[in-house]
Amino acid sequence: MLANVRPFAVAVALLAVAALSQAAQFSELWGQHGEKYNPAGVLPDFSFAGYERGEKAIPERAAEVSVKSFGAVGDGKSNDTAAFKRAIEEAAGKVIGIPAGRYVLSDVLEIGSSGTVLKGAGADKTVLVFVKSLQELRPTSAETGSGKPTTAWSWSGGLVWFKGRNPVGRVLTEVEAPGAKRGDTSVPVADASQFKAGQDVAVSVKDDSEGSFVKYIFRDRPEDAKKLVGRHGYRYAARIREVKEKAVVLDRSLRFDLRPEWSASLCAFAPDLQQSGIEDLTFEFPRQPYRAHWEEDGYNAIQFDNCAHCWARRLVIHNSDSGIYLKGFFCTVSDVVFTANRRALSKGETGHHGIEADGVDNLVTRFQFKTRFFHEITVSHALGNVISDGSGVLLTLDHHKGAPYENLFTNLDTGEGGPEIWKSGGPPGVGLHCAAGATFWNIRGKRESGLPPAGWGPSGLVFVGLKGVLRKSEQRTGWHYEPIQPGALSPPNLHLAQLARRLATNGVGTAPASQRWTTITGQAFEAKFGGISGANVIFILPDGRRAFYPLASLSVESRAAVNKLATPR
């Protein structure tokens, strides 16, 4: 009975992009629905982050084989390593089910085939018990940037390791003079006949011997960046929307200028490892005291290398040295909880890096740190990544130098908060802690964080929705700051707002008009379909607001309608 149905706006109140309160305040960079957005302005476009560029949900595939069919026992005593390796090799491309149990593993599990998914029965039921560290299995020696002896596993590697080959291939064409500007979509080329609409390419630039590109990304403040000069560059993927005689039009705005002196080019983009993931299980490491910063043995959970459209979701990571190293393209890490019961250091740290996003256009969302790390969240050599909807005991937003550029931190609960959230590391010689475009939007905490210290980053940083109001003397020249408070800022999650606007504007999977939708509890509502974001459906309400609703909470009929509409035109 429709009379007994709660209004849809109430059901999605906690997920709505737009704040429902009349006290909502809007940024001068975005406005209420993106009407103030300028692609060439200081605020970057983060809407392409994550699995399938945010345009499709990660598939919920059922297990096709079981590790027990390959000899795994899962009794917490038997060594199941050989069985897991056989399953990964012989069932490549399939969903490998890991039933409830405790599986003892003593070696690295490498995944190099597309479509391979390790799927547990739930993080409370399936536990992978790793009994050896990366240093035991693959001994290395290394030095920190300051010369302290350590191992490479202090900042890399995973005991589950997704390994692909570099998806960025040969140069297809160089960019013709005069090049193109940041915010443009049209790229001039000598001959566009080899390209076609819908083709994915990589936009590539590299610094010249004079360091002019490094100077550009640091907005004329390339202090202490000598190791980047002549070497540093970026590559990110875009899709060709239109082909002209001597130009191609991309479906996303350029993140930086394309100049011939920066070897600006369009390259092939063809990932050989994609559509693989790990989900619904717990990583457990030995309960050994955490020794010290840079003295880690490599009890690290996951690394993604050179892959695209892969994921890690619904995981618990317990007693790790580091959690997840994310070095791919368009990957998603979601619903990961970090815990520890091993002896911590004096400030409570039980590990080094929680999640380090060093890749391009990745999404890290809905995470929870119930323990401390030296760096809960890290970006380094990173481009276009989104960190959203997460929380921690004291969440640090580590910018680890190496020119992380245009990364977004949005709708985060930093726990205790305070100035410590800006604590950042990184070696000498590779620039300030971040390059331009770092954006902090709706960052909460018990204590006021203020801004990072002077010299932390160049001009062109964005801070909107920090707790507290800064005096003029506390603000930094060249940084965009707005004193809107986190509870009042709308939209609270900038990434979701940008994604909803792009999908609605581009017509990706959109319906021509409003239609009736039903939930699994029998509620009904009218809305226009606006796309999919992760596990949520984007709906456009009759009053024009965009809202998010869990796909799993829709009825079977409505889910079928969503799947039909979700395919890009």
Coordinates of C-alpha atoms in Angstrom, one line a residue:
M1 CA 0.0 0.0 0.0
L2 CA 1.5 3.3 -1.1
A3 CA -0.1 5.0 1.9
N4 CA 2.3 3.2 4.2
V5 CA 5.4 4.0 2.2
R6 CA 7.9 6.3 3.7
P7 CA 9.0 9.1 1.3
F8 CA 12.1 8.2 -0.7
A9 CA 13.8 11.4 0.4
V10 CA 13.7 10.2 4.0
A11 CA 15.1 6.8 3.1
V12 CA 18.1 8.3 1.3
A13 CA 18.7 11.2 3.7
L14 CA 22.1 9.8 4.8
L15 CA 23.2 9.1 1.2
A16 CA 21.9 12.2 -0.5
V17 CA 24.4 14.3 -2.4
A18 CA 22.7 17.5 -1.5
A19 CA 22.1 18.5 2.1
L20 CA 18.4 18.6 3.0
S21 CA 18.9 21.3 5.6
Q22 CA 18.1 24.9 4.8
A23 CA 21.4 25.7 6.5
A24 CA 23.4 24.0 3.8
Q25 CA 26.2 26.1 2.4
F26 CA 27.7 25.8 -1.1
S27 CA 31.3 26.4 -2.3
E28 CA 32.0 29.2 -4.7
L29 CA 34.0 26.6 -6.7
W30 CA 31.1 24.2 -7.2
G31 CA 27.7 25.8 -6.2
Q32 CA 24.7 23.6 -5.4
H33 CA 24.8 21.3 -8.4
G34 CA 28.1 22.1 -10.1
E35 CA 26.8 25.2 -11.8
K36 CA 29.9 27.2 -10.8
Y37 CA 32.4 24.5 -11.8
N38 CA 35.1 25.6 -14.2
P39 CA 37.2 22.7 -15.7
A40 CA 40.2 25.1 -16.1
G41 CA 39.8 26.5 -12.6
V42 CA 41.6 25.5 -9.4
L43 CA 39.1 22.6 -8.6
P44 CA 40.0 19.4 -10.5
D45 CA 37.5 16.9 -11.9
F46 CA 37.6 13.7 -9.8
S47 CA 34.6 12.0 -11.3
F48 CA 36.5 9.3 -13.2
A49 CA 38.0 7.6 -10.1
G50 CA 37.4 4.0 -9.4
Y51 CA 36.2 0.8 -11.0
E52 CA 35.0 1.3 -14.6
R53 CA 35.4 5.1 -14.1
G54 CA 32.5 5.1 -11.7
E55 CA 30.1 4.1 -14.5
K56 CA 29.4 0.5 -13.5
A57 CA 29.1 -1.3 -10.2
I58 CA 31.7 -3.9 -9.3
P59 CA 30.1 -7.2 -10.3
E60 CA 28.8 -9.6 -7.6
R61 CA 29.9 -12.9 -9.1
A62 CA 29.2 -16.2 -7.4
A63 CA 32.0 -18.6 -6.7
E64 CA 32.7 -20.9 -9.7
V65 CA 35.3 -23.2 -8.0
S66 CA 36.4 -23.8 -4.4
V67 CA 39.9 -23.9 -3.0
K68 CA 38.8 -27.0 -1.2
S69 CA 38.5 -28.7 -4.6
F70 CA 42.3 -28.1 -5.0
G71 CA 43.2 -29.6 -1.6
A72 CA 42.7 -26.7 0.9
V73 CA 41.6 -27.7 4.4
G74 CA 41.0 -24.5 6.2
D75 CA 41.5 -26.0 9.7
G76 CA 44.0 -23.4 10.9
K77 CA 46.7 -26.1 11.1
S78 CA 47.3 -27.5 7.7
N79 CA 49.4 -25.5 5.2
D80 CA 47.1 -24.6 2.4
T81 CA 49.5 -22.6 0.2
A82 CA 50.0 -25.2 -2.5
A83 CA 46.2 -25.6 -2.9
F84 CA 45.7 -21.8 -3.2
K85 CA 48.4 -21.6 -5.9
R86 CA 46.9 -24.5 -7.8
A87 CA 43.5 -22.8 -7.7
I88 CA 44.9 -19.5 -8.9
E89 CA 46.8 -21.2 -11.8
E90 CA 44.2 -23.7 -12.9
A91 CA 41.1 -21.6 -12.3
A92 CA 42.5 -18.4 -13.8
G93 CA 39.7 -16.0 -14.8
K94 CA 37.2 -17.5 -12.4
V95 CA 35.8 -16.6 -9.0
I96 CA 37.7 -18.8 -6.5
G97 CA 35.5 -19.4 -3.5
I98 CA 37.2 -19.7 -0.1
P99 CA 34.6 -21.3 2.3
A100 CA 34.5 -20.4 6.0
G101 CA 37.7 -21.5 7.8
R102 CA 41.2 -20.5 8.8
Y103 CA 43.7 -21.1 5.9
V104 CA 47.4 -21.1 6.8
L105 CA 49.5 -19.6 4.0
S106 CA 53.3 -19.4 3.9
D107 CA 54.1 -17.8 0.5
V108 CA 53.1 -14.9 -1.7
L109 CA 49.9 -15.5 -3.8
E110 CA 50.4 -13.8 -7.2
I111 CA 47.5 -13.1 -9.5
G112 CA 48.3 -12.2 -13.1
S113 CA 45.1 -13.2 -15.0
S114 CA 42.1 -11.1 -15.7
G115 CA 38.8 -12.0 -14.1
T116 CA 40.3 -13.9 -11.2
V117 CA 38.6 -13.1 -7.9
L118 CA 39.4 -14.5 -4.5
K119 CA 36.1 -14.6 -2.7
G120 CA 35.6 -15.5 0.9
A121 CA 32.4 -16.4 2.8
G122 CA 32.6 -13.1 4.7
A123 CA 35.2 -11.3 6.8
D124 CA 33.9 -12.9 9.9
K125 CA 34.1 -16.4 8.4
T126 CA 37.0 -16.7 6.1
V127 CA 40.5 -15.9 7.5
L128 CA 43.8 -16.0 5.6
V129 CA 46.5 -16.6 8.2
F130 CA 49.9 -15.6 6.8
V131 CA 52.7 -17.0 8.8
K132 CA 55.8 -15.7 6.9
S133 CA 56.7 -12.1 6.0
L134 CA 57.9 -10.9 2.6
Q135 CA 61.4 -10.4 4.0
E136 CA 61.5 -14.1 5.0
L137 CA 60.2 -15.1 1.6
R138 CA 62.0 -12.6 -0.7
P139 CA 64.9 -11.0 1.3
T140 CA 65.8 -7.5 0.1
S141 CA 68.0 -4.7 1.4
A142 CA 67.2 -1.0 0.8
E143 CA 67.8 2.4 2.3
T144 CA 65.4 5.2 3.2
G145 CA 65.7 8.6 1.5
S146 CA 67.8 9.6 4.5
G147 CA 70.1 6.6 4.3
K148 CA 68.7 4.4 7.0
P149 CA 69.1 0.6 6.2
T150 CA 65.8 -1.2 5.8
T151 CA 64.0 -3.5 3.4
A152 CA 61.9 -2.6 0.3
W153 CA 58.9 -4.2 2.1
S154 CA 58.7 -1.2 4.4
W155 CA 57.0 0.7 1.5
S156 CA 55.9 -1.9 -1.0
G157 CA 54.7 -5.5 -1.7
G158 CA 51.8 -7.6 -0.7
L159 CA 51.3 -11.2 0.3
V160 CA 48.4 -11.2 -2.2
W161 CA 49.9 -9.5 -5.2
F162 CA 48.1 -8.5 -8.4
K163 CA 50.8 -8.2 -11.1
G164 CA 50.1 -6.9 -14.5
R165 CA 52.3 -5.3 -17.2
N166 CA 52.4 -1.6 -17.8
P167 CA 49.1 -0.8 -19.6
V168 CA 50.5 2.3 -21.2
G169 CA 52.0 1.2 -24.5
R170 CA 53.7 2.8 -27.5
V171 CA 53.2 6.4 -28.6
L172 CA 50.4 6.6 -31.1
T173 CA 50.9 10.3 -31.9
E174 CA 52.7 13.3 -30.6
V175 CA 50.7 16.4 -29.7
E176 CA 51.1 19.1 -32.3
A177 CA 52.0 22.8 -31.5
P178 CA 50.7 24.9 -29.9
G179 CA 49.4 22.0 -27.7
A180 CA 46.5 22.3 -25.4
K181 CA 45.6 23.9 -22.1
R182 CA 44.5 22.3 -18.8
G183 CA 40.7 22.1 -18.9
D184 CA 40.6 21.6 -22.7
T185 CA 39.2 18.4 -24.3
S186 CA 40.5 18.9 -27.8
V187 CA 44.1 17.7 -28.5
P188 CA 45.8 18.7 -31.8
V189 CA 47.6 15.9 -33.7
A190 CA 49.2 15.7 -37.1
D191 CA 47.0 12.8 -38.3
A192 CA 43.9 11.6 -36.5
S193 CA 42.9 8.9 -39.0
Q194 CA 44.2 6.1 -36.8
F195 CA 41.8 6.9 -33.9
K196 CA 38.1 6.1 -33.5
A197 CA 35.4 7.3 -31.1
G198 CA 35.2 5.1 -28.0
Q199 CA 39.0 4.2 -28.0
D200 CA 40.9 4.5 -24.8
V201 CA 44.2 6.3 -24.9
A202 CA 46.8 7.4 -22.4
V203 CA 47.6 11.1 -22.2
S204 CA 51.3 11.3 -21.5
V205 CA 53.8 14.1 -20.6
K206 CA 57.4 14.1 -19.3
D207 CA 59.6 16.8 -18.0
D208 CA 62.3 18.4 -20.1
S209 CA 65.9 18.9 -19.2
E210 CA 65.2 22.4 -17.9
G211 CA 62.6 21.2 -15.4
S212 CA 59.9 23.3 -16.8
F213 CA 57.1 20.7 -16.3
V214 CA 58.2 20.2 -12.7
K215 CA 58.1 23.9 -12.2
Y216 CA 54.6 23.9 -13.7
I217 CA 53.1 21.3 -11.4
F218 CA 54.6 22.9 -8.4
R219 CA 53.3 26.3 -9.6
D220 CA 56.7 27.9 -9.8
R221 CA 57.8 26.5 -6.4
P222 CA 59.9 23.4 -7.3
E223 CA 62.0 23.6 -4.1
D224 CA 64.2 20.5 -3.5
A225 CA 63.0 18.7 -6.6
K226 CA 66.3 18.0 -8.3
K227 CA 65.6 14.2 -8.5
L228 CA 62.4 14.9 -10.5
V229 CA 63.9 17.3 -13.1
G230 CA 64.1 15.7 -16.5
R231 CA 62.5 12.5 -15.3
H232 CA 59.1 13.2 -13.9
G233 CA 55.9 12.8 -15.9
Y234 CA 52.3 11.6 -15.7
R235 CA 50.1 9.3 -17.7
Y236 CA 46.4 8.9 -17.4
A237 CA 43.7 7.3 -19.5
A238 CA 40.9 9.0 -21.4
R239 CA 38.4 8.0 -24.0
I240 CA 38.1 9.5 -27.4
R241 CA 34.7 11.1 -27.9
E242 CA 35.2 12.5 -31.4
V243 CA 37.8 12.4 -34.2
K244 CA 38.5 15.4 -36.3
E245 CA 41.0 15.7 -39.2
K246 CA 43.8 17.0 -37.1
A247 CA 42.5 16.7 -33.5
V248 CA 40.9 14.2 -31.2
V249 CA 38.3 15.2 -28.6
L250 CA 38.5 13.4 -25.3
D251 CA 35.7 12.7 -22.9
R252 CA 37.5 14.3 -20.0
S253 CA 39.2 17.6 -19.4
L254 CA 43.0 17.7 -19.5
R255 CA 44.6 17.7 -16.1
F256 CA 47.6 19.8 -17.2
D257 CA 48.8 21.7 -20.3
L258 CA 50.1 19.6 -23.2
R259 CA 53.2 21.2 -24.7
P260 CA 55.5 19.8 -27.3
E261 CA 58.6 20.5 -25.1
W262 CA 57.1 18.1 -22.6
S263 CA 57.0 15.2 -25.0
A264 CA 53.2 15.4 -24.9
S265 CA 51.7 12.5 -26.7
L266 CA 48.7 10.1 -26.9
C267 CA 49.7 6.5 -26.2
A268 CA 48.1 3.1 -26.4
F269 CA 46.2 2.1 -23.2
A270 CA 45.6 -1.7 -23.0
P271 CA 45.6 -3.3 -19.6
D272 CA 46.4 -7.0 -19.6
L273 CA 45.2 -7.4 -16.0
Q274 CA 41.7 -6.2 -15.2
Q275 CA 38.4 -7.3 -13.6
S276 CA 40.2 -9.2 -10.8
G277 CA 39.8 -8.7 -7.1
I278 CA 39.7 -9.9 -3.6
E279 CA 36.7 -9.7 -1.3
D280 CA 34.8 -11.0 1.8
L281 CA 37.6 -12.2 4.0
T282 CA 40.1 -11.4 6.7
F283 CA 43.9 -11.1 6.6
E284 CA 45.6 -12.2 9.8
F285 CA 49.3 -11.7 10.6
P286 CA 51.3 -12.9 13.6
R287 CA 50.8 -11.1 16.9
Q288 CA 54.4 -9.8 17.0
P289 CA 55.2 -6.4 18.5
Y290 CA 55.5 -3.6 16.0
R291 CA 59.2 -2.8 16.2
A292 CA 59.7 0.6 14.7
H293 CA 59.2 2.9 11.7
W294 CA 61.3 1.5 8.7
E295 CA 61.9 -1.8 10.5
E296 CA 59.0 -3.7 9.0
D297 CA 59.3 -7.3 7.9
G298 CA 56.7 -7.0 5.2
Y299 CA 53.5 -8.5 6.7
N300 CA 51.7 -6.5 4.0
A301 CA 48.3 -7.6 2.8
I302 CA 47.8 -6.6 -0.9
Q303 CA 49.5 -4.8 -3.7
F304 CA 48.0 -3.9 -7.1
D305 CA 50.6 -3.4 -9.8
N306 CA 49.9 -2.2 -13.4
C307 CA 46.3 -3.3 -13.4
A308 CA 43.0 -1.6 -14.2
H309 CA 39.4 -2.0 -13.0
C310 CA 40.3 -4.3 -10.1
W311 CA 39.2 -4.2 -6.5
A312 CA 39.6 -5.1 -2.9
R313 CA 36.4 -4.9 -0.8
R314 CA 34.7 -6.0 2.4
L315 CA 38.0 -7.0 4.1
V316 CA 39.5 -6.9 7.6
I317 CA 43.2 -6.5 7.8
H318 CA 44.6 -7.5 11.2
N319 CA 48.1 -6.8 12.6
S320 CA 49.6 -5.8 9.3
D321 CA 52.9 -3.9 8.8
S322 CA 51.2 -2.2 5.8
G323 CA 47.7 -2.8 4.4
I324 CA 47.2 -2.1 0.7
Y325 CA 49.5 -0.6 -2.0
L326 CA 47.5 0.6 -4.9
K327 CA 49.5 1.3 -8.1
G328 CA 46.9 0.6 -10.8
F329 CA 44.4 2.5 -12.9
F330 CA 40.6 2.9 -12.1
C331 CA 40.7 0.4 -9.2
T332 CA 38.5 0.5 -6.1
V333 CA 39.3 -0.3 -2.5
S334 CA 36.1 -0.2 -0.3
D335 CA 34.8 -1.3 3.0
V336 CA 38.2 -2.3 4.6
V337 CA 38.6 -2.3 8.3
F338 CA 42.1 -2.2 10.0
T339 CA 42.5 -3.8 13.4
A340 CA 45.4 -4.8 15.7
N341 CA 46.1 -6.3 19.0
R342 CA 49.9 -6.4 18.9
R343 CA 52.1 -4.2 21.0
A344 CA 52.1 -0.7 19.6
L345 CA 54.7 2.1 19.8
S346 CA 54.4 5.0 22.2
K347 CA 51.9 6.9 20.1
G348 CA 49.8 3.9 19.4
E349 CA 51.2 3.0 15.9
T350 CA 50.9 -0.7 15.0
G351 CA 52.0 -0.4 11.3
H352 CA 53.6 1.8 8.6
H353 CA 51.3 2.5 5.7
G354 CA 47.6 1.7 5.9
I355 CA 46.6 2.4 2.4
E356 CA 49.0 3.9 -0.1
A357 CA 47.5 5.1 -3.4
D358 CA 50.3 5.7 -5.8
G359 CA 48.3 5.0 -9.0
V360 CA 46.0 6.9 -11.2
D361 CA 42.2 7.5 -10.9
N362 CA 41.7 5.0 -8.1
L363 CA 39.0 5.2 -5.4
V364 CA 39.5 4.4 -1.7
T365 CA 36.2 4.6 0.1
R366 CA 34.3 3.5 3.2
F367 CA 37.3 2.4 5.2
Q368 CA 37.8 2.3 8.9
F369 CA 41.0 2.4 10.9
K370 CA 40.5 1.0 14.4
T371 CA 44.3 1.1 15.0
R372 CA 47.0 3.7 14.3
F373 CA 49.6 3.6 11.5
F374 CA 52.4 6.0 10.9
H375 CA 50.5 6.9 7.8
E376 CA 46.9 5.8 7.6
I377 CA 46.4 7.2 4.1
T378 CA 49.3 8.0 1.7
V379 CA 49.6 9.4 -1.8
S380 CA 52.9 9.6 -3.6
H381 CA 53.5 9.8 -7.3
A382 CA 49.7 9.7 -7.5
L383 CA 47.3 11.3 -9.9
G384 CA 43.5 11.8 -9.7
N385 CA 42.9 9.5 -6.7
V386 CA 39.9 9.9 -4.4
I387 CA 39.9 9.1 -0.7
S388 CA 36.3 9.3 0.7
D389 CA 33.9 8.3 3.4
G390 CA 36.5 6.9 5.7
S391 CA 37.4 7.3 9.4
G392 CA 40.2 6.6 11.8
V393 CA 41.4 7.0 15.4
L394 CA 43.6 9.8 14.2
L395 CA 43.5 9.7 10.4
T396 CA 46.7 11.1 8.8
L397 CA 46.5 12.3 5.2
D398 CA 50.1 11.7 4.3
H399 CA 51.4 13.4 1.2
H400 CA 54.7 11.5 0.7
K401 CA 56.3 13.8 -1.9
G402 CA 57.2 12.6 -5.4
A403 CA 54.6 15.1 -6.8
P404 CA 51.2 13.7 -6.0
Y405 CA 49.0 15.8 -8.1
E406 CA 45.2 16.5 -8.1
N407 CA 44.1 14.0 -5.4
L408 CA 40.9 14.4 -3.5
F409 CA 40.1 13.8 0.2
T410 CA 36.4 14.2 0.9
N411 CA 33.9 13.4 3.6
L412 CA 36.4 12.0 6.1
D413 CA 36.2 11.6 9.9
T414 CA 39.8 12.1 11.2
G415 CA 38.9 11.0 14.7
E416 CA 40.9 13.1 17.2
G417 CA 41.8 15.4 14.3
G418 CA 44.1 18.3 15.0
P419 CA 47.2 19.5 13.1
E420 CA 48.5 15.9 13.2
I421 CA 46.3 15.0 10.2
W422 CA 48.8 16.8 8.0
K423 CA 51.8 14.8 9.2
S424 CA 53.6 13.7 6.0
G425 CA 56.8 12.0 5.1
G426 CA 58.9 11.5 2.0
P427 CA 62.6 11.6 1.0
P428 CA 64.6 14.7 0.0
G429 CA 65.1 15.8 -3.5
V430 CA 61.5 15.1 -4.8
G431 CA 59.7 18.3 -4.2
L432 CA 57.2 19.6 -1.7
H433 CA 54.8 17.2 0.0
C434 CA 52.4 17.6 -2.9
A435 CA 52.0 19.2 -6.2
A436 CA 49.1 21.4 -7.2
G437 CA 45.5 20.3 -7.1
A438 CA 45.3 18.5 -3.8
T439 CA 41.7 19.0 -2.6
F440 CA 40.4 18.7 1.0
W441 CA 36.6 18.8 1.1
N442 CA 34.5 18.2 4.3
I443 CA 37.1 17.0 6.7
R444 CA 35.8 16.4 10.3
G445 CA 37.6 15.8 13.6
K446 CA 37.2 16.4 17.3
R447 CA 39.9 19.0 17.2
E448 CA 40.5 21.8 14.7
S449 CA 43.1 20.8 12.1
G450 CA 44.0 24.2 10.7
L451 CA 45.9 24.2 7.5
P452 CA 49.2 22.4 6.7
P453 CA 52.3 24.3 7.6
A454 CA 53.7 26.8 5.1
G455 CA 55.9 25.1 2.6
W456 CA 53.9 21.9 2.7
G457 CA 52.6 22.4 -0.8
P458 CA 52.5 25.0 -3.6
S459 CA 49.7 27.3 -4.7
G460 CA 46.7 25.7 -6.2
L461 CA 45.5 23.7 -3.2
V462 CA 41.9 23.6 -2.1
F463 CA 40.5 23.5 1.4
V464 CA 36.7 23.6 1.8
G465 CA 34.9 22.4 4.9
L466 CA 37.5 22.1 7.6
K467 CA 36.5 22.4 11.3
G468 CA 37.0 25.8 12.7
V469 CA 37.5 29.2 11.1
L470 CA 40.9 30.5 10.2
R471 CA 42.0 34.1 10.7
K472 CA 43.4 35.8 7.7
S473 CA 46.9 35.5 9.2
E474 CA 46.5 31.7 9.4
Q475 CA 45.7 31.3 5.7
R476 CA 48.3 30.7 3.0
T477 CA 48.9 32.7 -0.1
G478 CA 47.8 30.9 -3.2
W479 CA 45.7 28.3 -1.3
H480 CA 41.9 28.4 -1.9
Y481 CA 40.2 28.3 1.5
E482 CA 36.5 28.7 2.4
P483 CA 35.4 28.8 6.1
I484 CA 32.3 26.6 5.5
Q485 CA 32.0 24.1 8.4
P486 CA 31.8 20.3 7.7
G487 CA 28.3 19.9 8.9
A488 CA 27.0 22.7 6.7
L489 CA 29.0 22.0 3.5
S490 CA 26.9 20.6 0.6
P491 CA 27.6 18.4 -1.2
P492 CA 29.4 16.5 1.6
N493 CA 31.1 14.2 -0.8
L494 CA 32.6 16.1 -3.8
H495 CA 33.5 13.0 -5.8
L496 CA 29.9 11.6 -5.8
A497 CA 28.5 15.0 -6.7
Q498 CA 30.9 15.3 -9.6
L499 CA 30.2 11.8 -10.8
A500 CA 26.4 12.3 -10.6
R501 CA 26.7 15.5 -12.6
R502 CA 28.9 13.9 -15.3
L503 CA 26.7 10.9 -15.7
A504 CA 23.5 12.9 -15.9
T505 CA 25.1 15.4 -18.3
N506 CA 26.6 12.8 -20.6
G507 CA 23.6 10.6 -20.6
V508 CA 25.5 7.5 -19.4
G509 CA 22.8 5.0 -18.6
T510 CA 20.2 7.6 -18.0
A511 CA 16.5 7.1 -18.6
P512 CA 14.5 9.6 -20.6
A513 CA 12.0 10.4 -17.8
S514 CA 11.2 9.6 -14.2
Q515 CA 9.9 6.2 -13.4
R516 CA 8.6 4.2 -10.5
W517 CA 11.1 2.3 -8.4
T518 CA 10.5 -0.1 -5.5
T519 CA 12.7 -1.3 -2.6
I520 CA 13.0 -4.8 -1.0
T521 CA 10.8 -3.5 1.8
G522 CA 8.0 -2.5 -0.5
Q523 CA 8.6 1.3 -0.6
A524 CA 8.0 3.0 -3.9
F525 CA 9.2 6.3 -5.3
E526 CA 9.5 8.3 -8.5
A527 CA 12.9 9.3 -9.8
K528 CA 15.0 9.4 -12.9
F529 CA 17.9 7.0 -13.2
G530 CA 21.3 8.8 -13.2
G531 CA 23.9 6.0 -13.1
I532 CA 25.8 3.8 -10.7
S533 CA 28.5 4.7 -8.2
G534 CA 30.1 1.7 -6.6
A535 CA 27.4 -0.1 -4.7
N536 CA 24.9 2.8 -5.0
V537 CA 22.4 3.9 -7.6
I538 CA 22.3 7.5 -8.5
F539 CA 18.7 8.8 -8.7
I540 CA 17.6 12.3 -9.8
L541 CA 14.7 13.3 -7.7
P542 CA 11.7 15.3 -9.0
D543 CA 13.1 18.5 -7.5
G544 CA 16.4 18.1 -9.3
R545 CA 18.5 16.9 -6.4
R546 CA 20.7 13.9 -6.9
A547 CA 20.6 11.1 -4.3
F548 CA 22.3 7.8 -3.8
Y549 CA 20.6 4.5 -2.8
P550 CA 22.1 1.1 -2.2
L551 CA 21.6 -1.2 -5.3
A552 CA 21.1 -4.2 -3.0
S553 CA 18.2 -2.5 -1.3
L554 CA 16.1 -2.3 -4.5
S555 CA 13.6 -4.9 -5.5
V556 CA 14.5 -7.6 -8.0
E557 CA 12.5 -5.8 -10.7
S558 CA 14.2 -2.4 -10.0
R559 CA 17.6 -4.0 -10.0
A560 CA 16.9 -5.5 -13.4
A561 CA 15.9 -2.1 -14.6
V562 CA 19.1 -0.5 -13.2
N563 CA 21.3 -3.1 -14.9
K564 CA 19.5 -2.5 -18.2
L565 CA 20.0 1.2 -18.0
A566 CA 23.6 1.1 -16.6
T567 CA 25.2 0.2 -19.9
P568 CA 26.9 3.4 -21.4
R569 CA 25.4 4.4 -24.8

